[in-house]
CSV table of C-alpha atoms and ligand atoms in Angstrom, one decimal:
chain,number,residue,atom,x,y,z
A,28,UNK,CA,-19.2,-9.9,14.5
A,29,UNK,CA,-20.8,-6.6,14.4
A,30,UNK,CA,-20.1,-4.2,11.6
A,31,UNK,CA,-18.3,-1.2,12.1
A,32,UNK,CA,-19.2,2.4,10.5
A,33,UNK,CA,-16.6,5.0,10.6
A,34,UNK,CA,-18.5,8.3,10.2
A,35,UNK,CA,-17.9,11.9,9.4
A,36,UNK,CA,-14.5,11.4,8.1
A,37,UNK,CA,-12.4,13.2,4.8
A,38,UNK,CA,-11.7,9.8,2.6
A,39,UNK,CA,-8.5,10.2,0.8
A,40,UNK,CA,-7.3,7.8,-1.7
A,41,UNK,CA,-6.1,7.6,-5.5
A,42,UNK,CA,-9.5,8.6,-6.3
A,43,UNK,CA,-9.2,12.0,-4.4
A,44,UNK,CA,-10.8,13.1,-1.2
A,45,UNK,CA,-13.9,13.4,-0.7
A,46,UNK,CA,-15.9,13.6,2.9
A,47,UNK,CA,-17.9,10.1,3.5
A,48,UNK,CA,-19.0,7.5,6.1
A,49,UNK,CA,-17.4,4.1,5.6
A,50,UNK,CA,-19.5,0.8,6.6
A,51,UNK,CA,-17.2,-2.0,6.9
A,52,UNK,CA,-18.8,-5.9,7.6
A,53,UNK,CA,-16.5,-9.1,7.8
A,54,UNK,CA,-13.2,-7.1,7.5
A,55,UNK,CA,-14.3,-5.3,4.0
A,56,UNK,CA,-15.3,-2.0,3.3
A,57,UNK,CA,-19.3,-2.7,1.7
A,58,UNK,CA,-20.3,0.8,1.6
A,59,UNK,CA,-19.0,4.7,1.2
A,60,UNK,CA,-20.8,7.4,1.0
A,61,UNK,CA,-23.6,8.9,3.4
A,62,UNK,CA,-24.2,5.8,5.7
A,63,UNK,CA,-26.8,5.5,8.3
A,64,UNK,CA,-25.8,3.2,11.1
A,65,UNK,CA,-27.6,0.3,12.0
A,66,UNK,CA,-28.1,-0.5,15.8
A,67,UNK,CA,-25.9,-3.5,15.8
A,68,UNK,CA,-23.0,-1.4,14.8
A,69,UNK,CA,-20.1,0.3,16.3
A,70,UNK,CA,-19.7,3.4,15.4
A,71,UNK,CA,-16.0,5.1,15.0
A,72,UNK,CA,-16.9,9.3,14.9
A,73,UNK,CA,-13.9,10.6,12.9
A,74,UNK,CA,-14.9,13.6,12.3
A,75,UNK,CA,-12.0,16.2,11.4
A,76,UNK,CA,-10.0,13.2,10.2
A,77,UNK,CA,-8.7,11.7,7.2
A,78,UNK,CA,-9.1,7.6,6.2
A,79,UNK,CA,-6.8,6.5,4.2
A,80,UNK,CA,-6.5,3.4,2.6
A,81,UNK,CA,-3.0,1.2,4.7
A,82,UNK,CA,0.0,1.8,3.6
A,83,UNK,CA,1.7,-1.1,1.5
A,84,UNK,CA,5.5,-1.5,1.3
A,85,UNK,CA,6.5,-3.6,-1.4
A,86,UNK,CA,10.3,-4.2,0.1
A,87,UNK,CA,11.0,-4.8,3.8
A,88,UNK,CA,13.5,-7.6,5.3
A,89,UNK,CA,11.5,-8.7,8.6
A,90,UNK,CA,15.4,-11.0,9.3
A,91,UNK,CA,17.3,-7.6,9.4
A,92,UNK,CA,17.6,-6.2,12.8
A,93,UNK,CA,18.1,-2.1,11.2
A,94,UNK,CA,21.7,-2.6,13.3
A,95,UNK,CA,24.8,-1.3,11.5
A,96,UNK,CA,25.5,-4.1,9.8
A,97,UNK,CA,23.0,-7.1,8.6
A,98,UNK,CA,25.5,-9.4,8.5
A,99,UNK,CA,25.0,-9.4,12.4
A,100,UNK,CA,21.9,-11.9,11.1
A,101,UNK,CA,24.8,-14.5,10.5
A,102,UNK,CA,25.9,-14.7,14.3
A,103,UNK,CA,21.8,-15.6,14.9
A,104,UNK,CA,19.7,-19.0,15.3
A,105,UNK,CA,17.0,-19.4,12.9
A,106,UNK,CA,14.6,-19.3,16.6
A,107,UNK,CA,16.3,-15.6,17.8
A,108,UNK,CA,15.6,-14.5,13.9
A,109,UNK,CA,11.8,-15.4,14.1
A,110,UNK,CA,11.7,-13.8,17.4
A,111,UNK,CA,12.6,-10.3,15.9
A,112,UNK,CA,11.0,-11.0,12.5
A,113,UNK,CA,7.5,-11.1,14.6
A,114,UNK,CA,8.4,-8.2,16.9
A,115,UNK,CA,8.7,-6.5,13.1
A,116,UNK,CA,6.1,-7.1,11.6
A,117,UNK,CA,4.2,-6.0,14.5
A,118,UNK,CA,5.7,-2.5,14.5
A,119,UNK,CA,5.1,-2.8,10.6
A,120,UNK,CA,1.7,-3.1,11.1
A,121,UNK,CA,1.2,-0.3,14.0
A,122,UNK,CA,3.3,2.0,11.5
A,123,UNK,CA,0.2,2.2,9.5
A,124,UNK,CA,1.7,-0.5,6.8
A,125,UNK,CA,-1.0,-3.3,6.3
A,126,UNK,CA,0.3,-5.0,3.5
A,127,UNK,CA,4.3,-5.7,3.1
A,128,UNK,CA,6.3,-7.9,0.3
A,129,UNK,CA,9.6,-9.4,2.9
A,130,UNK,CA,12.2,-9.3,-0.1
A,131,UNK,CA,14.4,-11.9,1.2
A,132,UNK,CA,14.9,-13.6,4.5
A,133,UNK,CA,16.9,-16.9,5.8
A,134,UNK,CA,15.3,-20.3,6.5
A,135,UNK,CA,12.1,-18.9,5.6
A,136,UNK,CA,11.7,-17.6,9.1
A,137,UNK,CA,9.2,-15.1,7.2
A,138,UNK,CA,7.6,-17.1,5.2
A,139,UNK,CA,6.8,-18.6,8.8
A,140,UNK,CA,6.0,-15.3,10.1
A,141,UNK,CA,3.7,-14.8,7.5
A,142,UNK,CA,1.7,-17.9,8.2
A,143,UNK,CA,1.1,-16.9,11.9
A,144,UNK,CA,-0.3,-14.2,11.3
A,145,UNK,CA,-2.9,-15.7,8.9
A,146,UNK,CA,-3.7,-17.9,11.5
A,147,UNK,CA,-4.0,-14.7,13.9
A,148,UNK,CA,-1.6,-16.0,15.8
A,149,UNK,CA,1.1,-13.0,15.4
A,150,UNK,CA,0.2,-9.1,14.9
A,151,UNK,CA,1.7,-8.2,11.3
A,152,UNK,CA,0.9,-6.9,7.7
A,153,UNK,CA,-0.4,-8.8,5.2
A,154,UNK,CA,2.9,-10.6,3.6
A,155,UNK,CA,4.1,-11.9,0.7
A,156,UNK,CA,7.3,-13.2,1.0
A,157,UNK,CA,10.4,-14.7,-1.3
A,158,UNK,CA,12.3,-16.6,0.7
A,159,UNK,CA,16.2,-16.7,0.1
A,160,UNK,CA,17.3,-13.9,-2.3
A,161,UNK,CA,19.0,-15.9,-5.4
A,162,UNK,CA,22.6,-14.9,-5.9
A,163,UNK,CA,26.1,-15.7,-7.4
A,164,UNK,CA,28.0,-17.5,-5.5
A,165,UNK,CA,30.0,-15.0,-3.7
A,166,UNK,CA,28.2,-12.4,-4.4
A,167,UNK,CA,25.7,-9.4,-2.7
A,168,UNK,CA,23.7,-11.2,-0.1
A,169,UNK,CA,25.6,-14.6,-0.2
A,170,UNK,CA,25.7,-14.4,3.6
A,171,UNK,CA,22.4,-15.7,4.0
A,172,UNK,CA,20.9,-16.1,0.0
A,173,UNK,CA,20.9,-18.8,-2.4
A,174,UNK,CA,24.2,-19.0,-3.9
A,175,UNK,CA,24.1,-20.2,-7.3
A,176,UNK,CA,26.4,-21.4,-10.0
A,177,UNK,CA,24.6,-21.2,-13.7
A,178,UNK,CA,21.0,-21.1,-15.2
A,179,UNK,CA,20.8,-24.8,-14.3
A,180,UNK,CA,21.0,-23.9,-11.0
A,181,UNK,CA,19.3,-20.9,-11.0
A,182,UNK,CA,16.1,-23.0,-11.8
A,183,UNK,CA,17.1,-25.1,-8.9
A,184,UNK,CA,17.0,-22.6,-6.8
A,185,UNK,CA,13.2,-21.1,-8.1
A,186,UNK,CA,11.8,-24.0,-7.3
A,187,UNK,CA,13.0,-24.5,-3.6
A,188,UNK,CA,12.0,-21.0,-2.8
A,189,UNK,CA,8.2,-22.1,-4.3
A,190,UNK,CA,8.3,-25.5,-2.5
A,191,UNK,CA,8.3,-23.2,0.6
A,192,UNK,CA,5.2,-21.6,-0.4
A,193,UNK,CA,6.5,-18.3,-1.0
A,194,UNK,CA,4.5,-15.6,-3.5
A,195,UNK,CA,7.5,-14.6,-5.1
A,196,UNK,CA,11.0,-14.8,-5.7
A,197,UNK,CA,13.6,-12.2,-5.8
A,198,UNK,CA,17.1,-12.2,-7.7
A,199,UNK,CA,19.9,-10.3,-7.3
A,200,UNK,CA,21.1,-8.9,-10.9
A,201,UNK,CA,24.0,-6.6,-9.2
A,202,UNK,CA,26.4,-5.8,-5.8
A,203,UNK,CA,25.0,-3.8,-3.4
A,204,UNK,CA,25.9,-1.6,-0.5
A,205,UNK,CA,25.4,-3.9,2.9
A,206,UNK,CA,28.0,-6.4,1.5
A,207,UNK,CA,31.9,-5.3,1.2
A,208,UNK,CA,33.8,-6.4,-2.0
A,209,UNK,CA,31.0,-6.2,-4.2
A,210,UNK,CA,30.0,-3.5,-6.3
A,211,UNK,CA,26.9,-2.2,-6.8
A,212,UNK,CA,27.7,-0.8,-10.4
A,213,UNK,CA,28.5,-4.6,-11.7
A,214,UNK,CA,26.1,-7.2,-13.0
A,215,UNK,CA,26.2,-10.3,-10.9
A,216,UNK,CA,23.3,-13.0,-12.0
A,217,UNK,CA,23.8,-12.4,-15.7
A,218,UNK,CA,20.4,-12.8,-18.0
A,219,UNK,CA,20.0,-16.2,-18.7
A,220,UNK,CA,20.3,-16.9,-14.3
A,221,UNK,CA,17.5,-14.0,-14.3
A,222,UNK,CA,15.2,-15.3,-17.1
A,223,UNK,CA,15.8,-19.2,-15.4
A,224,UNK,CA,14.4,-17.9,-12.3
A,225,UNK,CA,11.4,-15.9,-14.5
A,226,UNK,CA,10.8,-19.2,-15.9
A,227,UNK,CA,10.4,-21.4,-13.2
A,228,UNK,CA,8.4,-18.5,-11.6
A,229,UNK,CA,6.1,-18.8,-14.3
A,230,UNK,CA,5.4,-21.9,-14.1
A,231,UNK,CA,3.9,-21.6,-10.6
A,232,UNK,CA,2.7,-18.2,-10.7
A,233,UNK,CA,5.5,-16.6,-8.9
A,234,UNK,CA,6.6,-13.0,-10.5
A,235,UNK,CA,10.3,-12.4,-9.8
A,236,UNK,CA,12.1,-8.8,-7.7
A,237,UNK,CA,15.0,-7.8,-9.2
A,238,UNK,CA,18.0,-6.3,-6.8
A,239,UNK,CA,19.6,-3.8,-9.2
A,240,UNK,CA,21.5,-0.8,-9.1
A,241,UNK,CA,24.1,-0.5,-12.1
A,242,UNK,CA,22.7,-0.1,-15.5
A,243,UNK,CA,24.0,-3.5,-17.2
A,244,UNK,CA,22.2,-5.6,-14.0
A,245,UNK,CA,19.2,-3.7,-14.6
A,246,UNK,CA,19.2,-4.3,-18.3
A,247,UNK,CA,20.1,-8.3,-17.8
A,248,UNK,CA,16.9,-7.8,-15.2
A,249,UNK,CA,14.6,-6.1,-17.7
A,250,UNK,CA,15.7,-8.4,-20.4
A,251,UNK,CA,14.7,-11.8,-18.0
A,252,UNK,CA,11.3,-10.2,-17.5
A,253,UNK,CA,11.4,-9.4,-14.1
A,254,UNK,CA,8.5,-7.5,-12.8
A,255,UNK,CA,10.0,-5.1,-10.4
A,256,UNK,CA,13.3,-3.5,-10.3
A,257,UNK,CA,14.3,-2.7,-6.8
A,258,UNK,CA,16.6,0.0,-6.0
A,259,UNK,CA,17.2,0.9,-10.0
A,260,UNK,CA,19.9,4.0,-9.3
A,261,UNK,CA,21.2,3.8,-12.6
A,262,UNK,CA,17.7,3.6,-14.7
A,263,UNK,CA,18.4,5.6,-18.5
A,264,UNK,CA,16.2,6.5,-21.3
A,265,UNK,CA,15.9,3.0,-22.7
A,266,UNK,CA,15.2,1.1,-19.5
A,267,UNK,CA,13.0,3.3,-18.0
A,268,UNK,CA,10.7,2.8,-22.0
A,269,UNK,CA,11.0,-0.6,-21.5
A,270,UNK,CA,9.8,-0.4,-18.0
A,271,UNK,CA,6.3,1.9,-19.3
A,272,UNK,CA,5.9,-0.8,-22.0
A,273,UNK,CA,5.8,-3.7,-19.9
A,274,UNK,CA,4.6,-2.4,-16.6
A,275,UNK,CA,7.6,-3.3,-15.1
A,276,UNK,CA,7.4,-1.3,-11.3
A,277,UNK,CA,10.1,0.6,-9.9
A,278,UNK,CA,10.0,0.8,-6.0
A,279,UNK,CA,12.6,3.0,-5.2
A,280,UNK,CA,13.6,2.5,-1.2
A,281,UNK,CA,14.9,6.2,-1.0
A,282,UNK,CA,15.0,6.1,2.5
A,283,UNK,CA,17.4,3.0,2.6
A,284,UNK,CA,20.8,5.0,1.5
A,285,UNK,CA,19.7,8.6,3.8
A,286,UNK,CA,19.4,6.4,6.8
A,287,UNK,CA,23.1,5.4,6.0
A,288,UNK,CA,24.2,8.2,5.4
A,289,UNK,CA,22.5,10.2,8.4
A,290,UNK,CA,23.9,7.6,10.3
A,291,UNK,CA,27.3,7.2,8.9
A,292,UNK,CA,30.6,5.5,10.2
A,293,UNK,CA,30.1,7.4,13.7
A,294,UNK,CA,27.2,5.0,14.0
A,295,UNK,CA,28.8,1.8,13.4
A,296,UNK,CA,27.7,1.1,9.7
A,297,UNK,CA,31.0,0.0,8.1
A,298,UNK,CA,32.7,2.2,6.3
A,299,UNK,CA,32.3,0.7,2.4
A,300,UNK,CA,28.4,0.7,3.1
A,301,UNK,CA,28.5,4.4,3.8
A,302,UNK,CA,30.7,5.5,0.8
A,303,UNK,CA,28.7,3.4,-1.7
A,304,UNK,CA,25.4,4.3,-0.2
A,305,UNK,CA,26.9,8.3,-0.6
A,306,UNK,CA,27.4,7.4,-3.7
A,307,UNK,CA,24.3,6.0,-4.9
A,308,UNK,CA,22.0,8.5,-3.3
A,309,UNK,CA,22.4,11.6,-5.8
A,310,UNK,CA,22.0,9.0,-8.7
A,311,UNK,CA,19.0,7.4,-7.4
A,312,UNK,CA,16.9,10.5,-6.8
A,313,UNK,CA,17.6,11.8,-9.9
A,314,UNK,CA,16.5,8.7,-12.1
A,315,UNK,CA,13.4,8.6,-9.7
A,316,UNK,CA,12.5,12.0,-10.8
A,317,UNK,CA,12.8,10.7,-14.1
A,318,UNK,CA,11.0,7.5,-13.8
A,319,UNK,CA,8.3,9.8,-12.2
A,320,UNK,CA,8.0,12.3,-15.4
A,321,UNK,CA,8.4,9.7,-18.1
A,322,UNK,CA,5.0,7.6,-16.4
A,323,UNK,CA,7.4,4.3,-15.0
A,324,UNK,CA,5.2,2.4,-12.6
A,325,UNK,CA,6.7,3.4,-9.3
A,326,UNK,CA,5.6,1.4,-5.7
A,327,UNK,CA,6.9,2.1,-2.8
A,328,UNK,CA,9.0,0.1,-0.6
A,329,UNK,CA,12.1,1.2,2.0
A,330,UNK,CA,13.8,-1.8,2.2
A,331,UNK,CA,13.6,-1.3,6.2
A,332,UNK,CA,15.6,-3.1,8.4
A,333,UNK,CA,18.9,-2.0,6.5
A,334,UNK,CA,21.5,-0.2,8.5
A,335,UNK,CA,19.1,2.5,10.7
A,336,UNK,CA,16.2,2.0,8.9
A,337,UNK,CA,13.6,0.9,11.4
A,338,UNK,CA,10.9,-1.3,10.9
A,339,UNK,CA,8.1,1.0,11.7
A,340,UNK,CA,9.5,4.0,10.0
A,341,UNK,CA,8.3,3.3,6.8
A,342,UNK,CA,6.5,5.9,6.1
A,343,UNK,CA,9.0,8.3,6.2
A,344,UNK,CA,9.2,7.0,3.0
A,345,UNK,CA,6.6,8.8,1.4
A,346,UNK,CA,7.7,12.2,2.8
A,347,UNK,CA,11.3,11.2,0.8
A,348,UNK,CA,9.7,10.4,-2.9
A,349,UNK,CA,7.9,13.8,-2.5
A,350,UNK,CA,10.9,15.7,-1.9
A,351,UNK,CA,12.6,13.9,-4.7
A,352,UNK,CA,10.4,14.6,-7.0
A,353,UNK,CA,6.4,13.3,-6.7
A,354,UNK,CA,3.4,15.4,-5.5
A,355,UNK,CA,1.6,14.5,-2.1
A,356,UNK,CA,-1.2,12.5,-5.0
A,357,UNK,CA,1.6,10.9,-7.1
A,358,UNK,CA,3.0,9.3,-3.4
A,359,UNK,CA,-0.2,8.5,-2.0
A,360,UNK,CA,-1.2,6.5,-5.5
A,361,UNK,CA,2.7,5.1,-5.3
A,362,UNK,CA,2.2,3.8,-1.6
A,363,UNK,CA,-1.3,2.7,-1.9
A,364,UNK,CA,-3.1,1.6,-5.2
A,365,UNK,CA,0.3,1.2,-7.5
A,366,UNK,CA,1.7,-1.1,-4.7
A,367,UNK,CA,-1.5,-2.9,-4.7
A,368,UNK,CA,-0.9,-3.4,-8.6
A,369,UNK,CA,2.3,-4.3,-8.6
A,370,UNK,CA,1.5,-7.5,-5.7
A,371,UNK,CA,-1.5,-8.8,-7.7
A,372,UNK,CA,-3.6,-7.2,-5.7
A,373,UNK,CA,-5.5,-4.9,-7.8
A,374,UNK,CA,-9.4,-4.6,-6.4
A,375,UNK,CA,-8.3,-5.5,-3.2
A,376,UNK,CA,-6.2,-3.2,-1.5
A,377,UNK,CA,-5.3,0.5,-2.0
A,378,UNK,CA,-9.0,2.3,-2.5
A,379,UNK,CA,-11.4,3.2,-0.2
A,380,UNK,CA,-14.2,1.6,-1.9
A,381,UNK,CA,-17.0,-0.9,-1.9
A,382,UNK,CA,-15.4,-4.6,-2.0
A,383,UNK,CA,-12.0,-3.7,-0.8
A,384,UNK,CA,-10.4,-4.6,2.3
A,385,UNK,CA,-11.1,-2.5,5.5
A,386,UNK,CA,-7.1,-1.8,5.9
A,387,UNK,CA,-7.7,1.5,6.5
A,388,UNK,CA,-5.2,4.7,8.5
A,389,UNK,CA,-6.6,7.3,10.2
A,390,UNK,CA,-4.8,10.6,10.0
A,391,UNK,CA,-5.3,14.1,12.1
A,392,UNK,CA,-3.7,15.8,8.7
A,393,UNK,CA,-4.2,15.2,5.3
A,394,UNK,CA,-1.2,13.6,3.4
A,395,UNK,CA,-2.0,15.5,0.2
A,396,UNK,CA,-1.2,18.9,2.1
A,397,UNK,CA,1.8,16.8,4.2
A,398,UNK,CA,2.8,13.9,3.1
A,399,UNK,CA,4.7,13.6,6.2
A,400,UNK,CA,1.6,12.9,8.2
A,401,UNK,CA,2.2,8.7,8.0
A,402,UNK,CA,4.7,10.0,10.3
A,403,UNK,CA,3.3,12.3,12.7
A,404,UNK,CA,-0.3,12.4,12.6
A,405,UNK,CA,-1.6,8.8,12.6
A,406,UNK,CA,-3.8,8.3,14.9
A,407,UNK,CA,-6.0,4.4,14.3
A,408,UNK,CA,-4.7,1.6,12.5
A,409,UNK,CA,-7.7,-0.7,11.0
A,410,UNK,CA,-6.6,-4.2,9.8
A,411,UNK,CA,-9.5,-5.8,8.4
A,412,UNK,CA,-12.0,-3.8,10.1
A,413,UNK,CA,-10.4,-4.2,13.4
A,414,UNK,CA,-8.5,-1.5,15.4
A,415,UNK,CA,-5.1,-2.7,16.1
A,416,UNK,CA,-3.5,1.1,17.3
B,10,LIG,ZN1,16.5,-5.2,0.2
């Protein structure tokens, strides 16, 4: 295949911006700087522009439909999931979002997903997936998770989720909004379920998402040596220290409870999600602001395909940390190279430089003067070299 040189463009990244041509060969970027093109190549003028390394979301669920309830997944084949799943990661990827962790699905439909799109058989992201979130029986998510009873089975439950080839695993350490009678506020896995699941994950590589919201679930969580703590509303002092001493990433998913909200009962989301997710809200922006000031590791993910939160709107989510508290830099670095951290891929993704992948945006505005251009000014998604929008 014929290289590609993207010339005349403003390269923004983690590193700054900076203008620079871009030669990209076999789907990584091998040079930046002032390139001359070779004959064989295409050239992509993109002069005026801004390349920008893909977004990557670190939380999406490719088996939720964004419909008012995601219980409605229950009332679905496994075939009619993986239908939708592939329809979603295709507007994942055309969103500007090239690399995505699914944080939970049902009969691995994405972890299926995933491989067809390896194969270049499907249009998607990048995935890493975690199969069935791991639950208490009865509790947040048991609609479709792996209900569990005990660290015994806990472990049991690990190492299903790995015999399906999944990169990691994700545990539920509190309630949450999208299920009624549960409460996000108590602690549901308790520690020694968490660090069963850490430890089986271990074993085989696999790093371990923690679903958390009240402060004693996100203390078991952090105490089983999770690595990320999803959602994290009611983060303190304490926690968020432990979370810059061991690297331990926050990824926020701010958008999640405003696209509840904004969409309220009038919509069709049930009543309990919206009061819980009103609830949350306030909480959750202010510990972010916190997390951002006291140096917390914070990746983004939106947890899309909750209640009105499209897949493909994802990158509305890095207009939402700004307002809560990041600068246009802070939310580029927590959507880009910090993400890339976070999924063990450091070097590969998340910088425009030599030796990373060519997963590249191409915006008419420059996110650091509005991060709201994801949105509204992208203009060419490159996956691997390779225009896809
Ligand atoms: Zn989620």
């Amino acid at each position: 295949m014929a290289g590609l040189v993207v010339k005349g463009a403003t390269i923004v990244d983690a590193h700054g911006e900076r203008p620079g041509d871009i030669r990209i060969s076999e789907g990584r970027i091998v040079e930046v700087g002032d390139v001359r093109d070779a004959t064989d190549e295409h050239v992509l003028a993109a002069n005026g522009r801004y390349v920008v390394p893909g977004l990557i979301d670190c939380h999406i669920h490719l088996c939720y439909a964004a419909g008012p309830d995601p219980r409605a997944m229950t009332a679905k084949s496994d075939a009619q999931l993986a239908g939708e799943a592939a329809a979603n990661a295709r507007a994942t990827l055309l969103a500007g979002v090239t690399t995505a962790r699914d944080c939970g699905g049902r009969g691995f439909v994405e972890t299926h997903v995933r491989d067809e799109i390896r194969a270049g058989r499907l249009e998607g992201p990048t995935l890493l997936t975690s199969g069935h979130p791991i639950c208490r029986r009865g509790g947040h998510t048991s609609y479709y998770g792996r209900q569990t009873d005990g660290p015994v089975d806990c472990a049991a439950a690990a190492k299903e989720q790995i015999a399906a080839r999944v990169e990691w695993l994700k545990v539920i350490a509190t309630g949450g909004i999208t299920s009624p009678n549960v409460d996000p506020l108590t602690a549901e896995l308790t520690e020694d379920e968490i660090r069963a699941v850490v430890d089986e994950g271990r074993r085989s590589g696999k790093p371990v998402a923690a679903h958390a919201h009240g402060g004693d679930g996100i203390r078991n969580a952090l105490a089983g040596g999770v690595r990320s703590v999803e959602h994290g509303t009611f983060l303190d002092e304490a926690m968020m220290a432990t979370m810059v001493r061991d690297r331990v990433f926050l990824v926020p998913t701010l958008i999640a409870t405003r696209a509840m909200i904004d969409a309220g009962t009038a919509k069709g989301v049930p009543d309990y999600a919206v009061r819980k997710a009103a609830e949350i809200d306030p909480v959750r922006r202010k510990s972010f602001a916190e997390c951002v000031r006291r140096g917390v590791p914070v990746a983004m993910g939106t947890d899309a395909g909750t209640p009105f939160n499209a897949h493909g709107g994802n990158a509305r989510e890095v207009a939402l940390m700004v307002e809560a508290g990041m600068t246009p830099a802070q939310a580029l670095a927590a959507s880009t190279v910090t993400a890339a951290q976070l999924l063990g891929l450091e070097g590969e993704e998340g910088l425009v430089d030599p030796g990373f992948s060519a997963n590249l945006v191409i915006l008419s505005r420059n996110p650091l003067d509005d991060p709201a251009a994801f949105q509204r000014d992208l203009q060419i998604v490159l996956q691997a070299g390779r225009v896809v929008r």
